[in-house]
């Protein structure tokens, strides 16, 4: 990250991404600590939901 660049997680939302079925993407939860998570788009819902749901993890 560029030192003088300020980024906020609230400025990056999934609804603004062009998600494609079967594609993977990395989600950085906290730009300061660089907590990164790898995701794969398993399905795309027609209607919005109230909150995201984890359907599977690799633990």
Coordinates of N, CA and C in Angstrom, one line a residue:
X1 N 0.8 -1.2 0.0 CA 0.0 0.0 0.0 C 0.9 1.2 0.0
X2 N 0.5 2.2 -0.7 CA 1.2 3.5 -0.7 C 0.9 4.2 0.6
X3 N 2.0 4.7 1.2 CA 1.9 5.2 2.6 C 1.0 6.4 2.7
X4 N 0.9 7.3 1.7 CA 0.1 8.5 1.9 C -1.3 8.3 1.4
X5 N -1.6 7.1 0.9 CA -3.0 6.8 0.4 C -3.8 6.3 1.6
X6 N -5.0 6.9 1.8 CA -5.9 6.4 2.8 C -7.1 5.7 2.2
X7 N -7.3 4.4 2.6 CA -8.4 3.6 2.2 C -9.3 3.2 3.3
X8 N -10.5 3.1 3.1 CA -11.5 2.7 4.1 C -12.3 1.6 3.6
X9 N -12.5 0.5 4.5 CA -13.2 -0.6 4.1 C -14.7 -0.3 3.8
X10 N -15.2 0.7 4.4 CA -16.6 1.1 4.1 C -16.8 1.6 2.7
X11 N -15.8 1.9 2.0 CA -15.8 2.4 0.6 C -15.9 1.2 -0.4
X12 N -15.7 0.0 0.0 CA -15.7 -1.1 -0.8 C -16.7 -2.1 -0.4
X13 N -17.8 -2.3 -1.2 CA -18.8 -3.2 -0.9 C -19.0 -4.3 -2.0
X14 N -19.6 -5.4 -1.6 CA -19.8 -6.5 -2.6 C -20.9 -6.2 -3.6
X15 N -21.8 -5.4 -3.2 CA -22.9 -5.0 -4.1 C -22.4 -4.2 -5.4
X16 N -21.2 -3.6 -5.2 CA -20.7 -2.8 -6.3 C -19.7 -3.6 -7.2
X17 N -19.5 -4.9 -6.9 CA -18.6 -5.7 -7.6 C -19.4 -6.5 -8.7
X18 N -18.7 -6.7 -9.8 CA -19.3 -7.5 -10.9 C -19.0 -9.0 -10.6
X19 N -19.8 -9.6 -9.7 CA -19.5 -11.0 -9.3 C -20.0 -11.9 -10.5
X20 N -19.1 -12.9 -10.7 CA -19.4 -13.9 -11.8 C -19.4 -15.3 -11.2
X21 N -20.4 -16.1 -11.5 CA -20.5 -17.4 -10.9 C -19.3 -18.2 -11.2
X22 N -18.7 -18.8 -10.1 CA -17.5 -19.7 -10.2 C -16.2 -18.9 -10.1
X23 N -16.2 -17.6 -10.2 CA -15.0 -16.9 -10.0 C -14.6 -16.7 -8.6
X24 N -13.3 -16.5 -8.3 CA -12.8 -16.3 -7.0 C -12.3 -14.8 -6.9
X25 N -12.4 -14.3 -5.6 CA -11.8 -13.0 -5.4 C -11.3 -13.0 -3.9
X26 N -10.4 -12.0 -3.7 CA -9.8 -11.9 -2.4 C -10.5 -10.6 -1.7
X27 N -10.8 -10.8 -0.5 CA -11.5 -9.7 0.3 C -10.5 -9.3 1.5
X28 N -10.1 -8.1 1.5 CA -9.2 -7.6 2.6 C -10.1 -6.9 3.6
X29 N -10.2 -7.5 4.8 CA -11.2 -7.0 5.8 C -10.7 -5.7 6.4
X30 N -9.4 -5.7 6.7 CA -8.8 -4.5 7.4 C -7.6 -4.1 6.7
X31 N -7.6 -2.9 6.1 CA -6.4 -2.5 5.3 C -5.2 -2.3 6.2
X32 N -5.3 -2.0 7.4 CA -4.2 -1.8 8.3 C -3.5 -3.1 8.7
X33 N -4.3 -4.2 9.0 CA -3.7 -5.5 9.4 C -3.6 -6.4 8.2
X34 N -4.3 -6.1 7.1 CA -4.3 -6.9 5.9 C -4.8 -8.3 6.1
X35 N -6.0 -8.4 6.8 CA -6.7 -9.7 7.0 C -7.3 -10.0 5.7
X36 N -6.8 -11.0 5.0 CA -7.3 -11.3 3.7 C -8.1 -12.7 3.7
X37 N -9.1 -12.7 2.9 CA -10.0 -13.9 2.8 C -10.2 -14.2 1.3
X38 N -10.1 -15.5 1.0 CA -10.4 -15.9 -0.4 C -11.8 -16.4 -0.5
X39 N -12.5 -15.9 -1.5 CA -13.9 -16.3 -1.7 C -14.1 -16.9 -3.1
X40 N -15.1 -17.7 -3.2 CA -15.6 -18.2 -4.6 C -17.1 -18.0 -4.6
X41 N -17.5 -17.4 -5.8 CA -18.9 -17.2 -6.0 C -19.6 -18.5 -6.3
X42 N -20.4 -19.0 -5.4 CA -21.1 -20.3 -5.5 C -22.5 -20.1 -6.2
X43 N -23.1 -19.0 -5.9 CA -24.4 -18.7 -6.5 C -24.7 -17.2 -6.4
X44 N -25.6 -16.7 -7.3 CA -26.0 -15.3 -7.3 C -27.5 -15.3 -7.0
X45 N -27.9 -14.7 -6.0 CA -29.3 -14.6 -5.6 C -30.0 -13.5 -6.4
X46 N -31.3 -13.8 -6.7 CA -32.1 -12.8 -7.5 C -32.5 -11.6 -6.6
X47 N -32.7 -11.9 -5.3 CA -33.2 -10.9 -4.4 C -32.2 -10.7 -3.3
X48 N -32.1 -9.4 -2.8 CA -31.1 -9.1 -1.7 C -31.5 -9.8 -0.4
X49 N -30.5 -10.0 0.4 CA -30.6 -10.6 1.7 C -30.3 -9.6 2.8
X50 N -30.7 -9.9 4.0 CA -30.4 -8.9 5.1 C -29.0 -8.9 5.5
X51 N -28.3 -10.1 5.5 CA -27.0 -10.2 6.0 C -26.3 -11.3 5.2
X52 N -25.0 -11.2 5.0 CA -24.2 -12.3 4.4 C -24.2 -13.6 5.2
X53 N -24.0 -14.7 4.5 CA -24.0 -16.0 5.2 C -22.8 -16.8 4.7
X54 N -22.0 -17.4 5.6 CA -21.0 -18.3 5.2 C -21.6 -19.7 4.9
X55 N -21.5 -20.2 3.7 CA -22.1 -21.5 3.4 C -21.1 -22.7 3.6
X56 N -19.8 -22.3 3.6 CA -18.8 -23.4 3.8 C -17.4 -22.7 4.1
X57 N -16.6 -23.4 4.9 CA -15.3 -22.9 5.2 C -14.3 -24.0 5.1
X58 N -13.0 -23.8 5.1 CA -12.0 -24.8 5.0 C -11.4 -25.2 6.3
X59 N -12.0 -24.9 7.4 CA -11.4 -25.3 8.7 C -11.5 -26.8 9.0

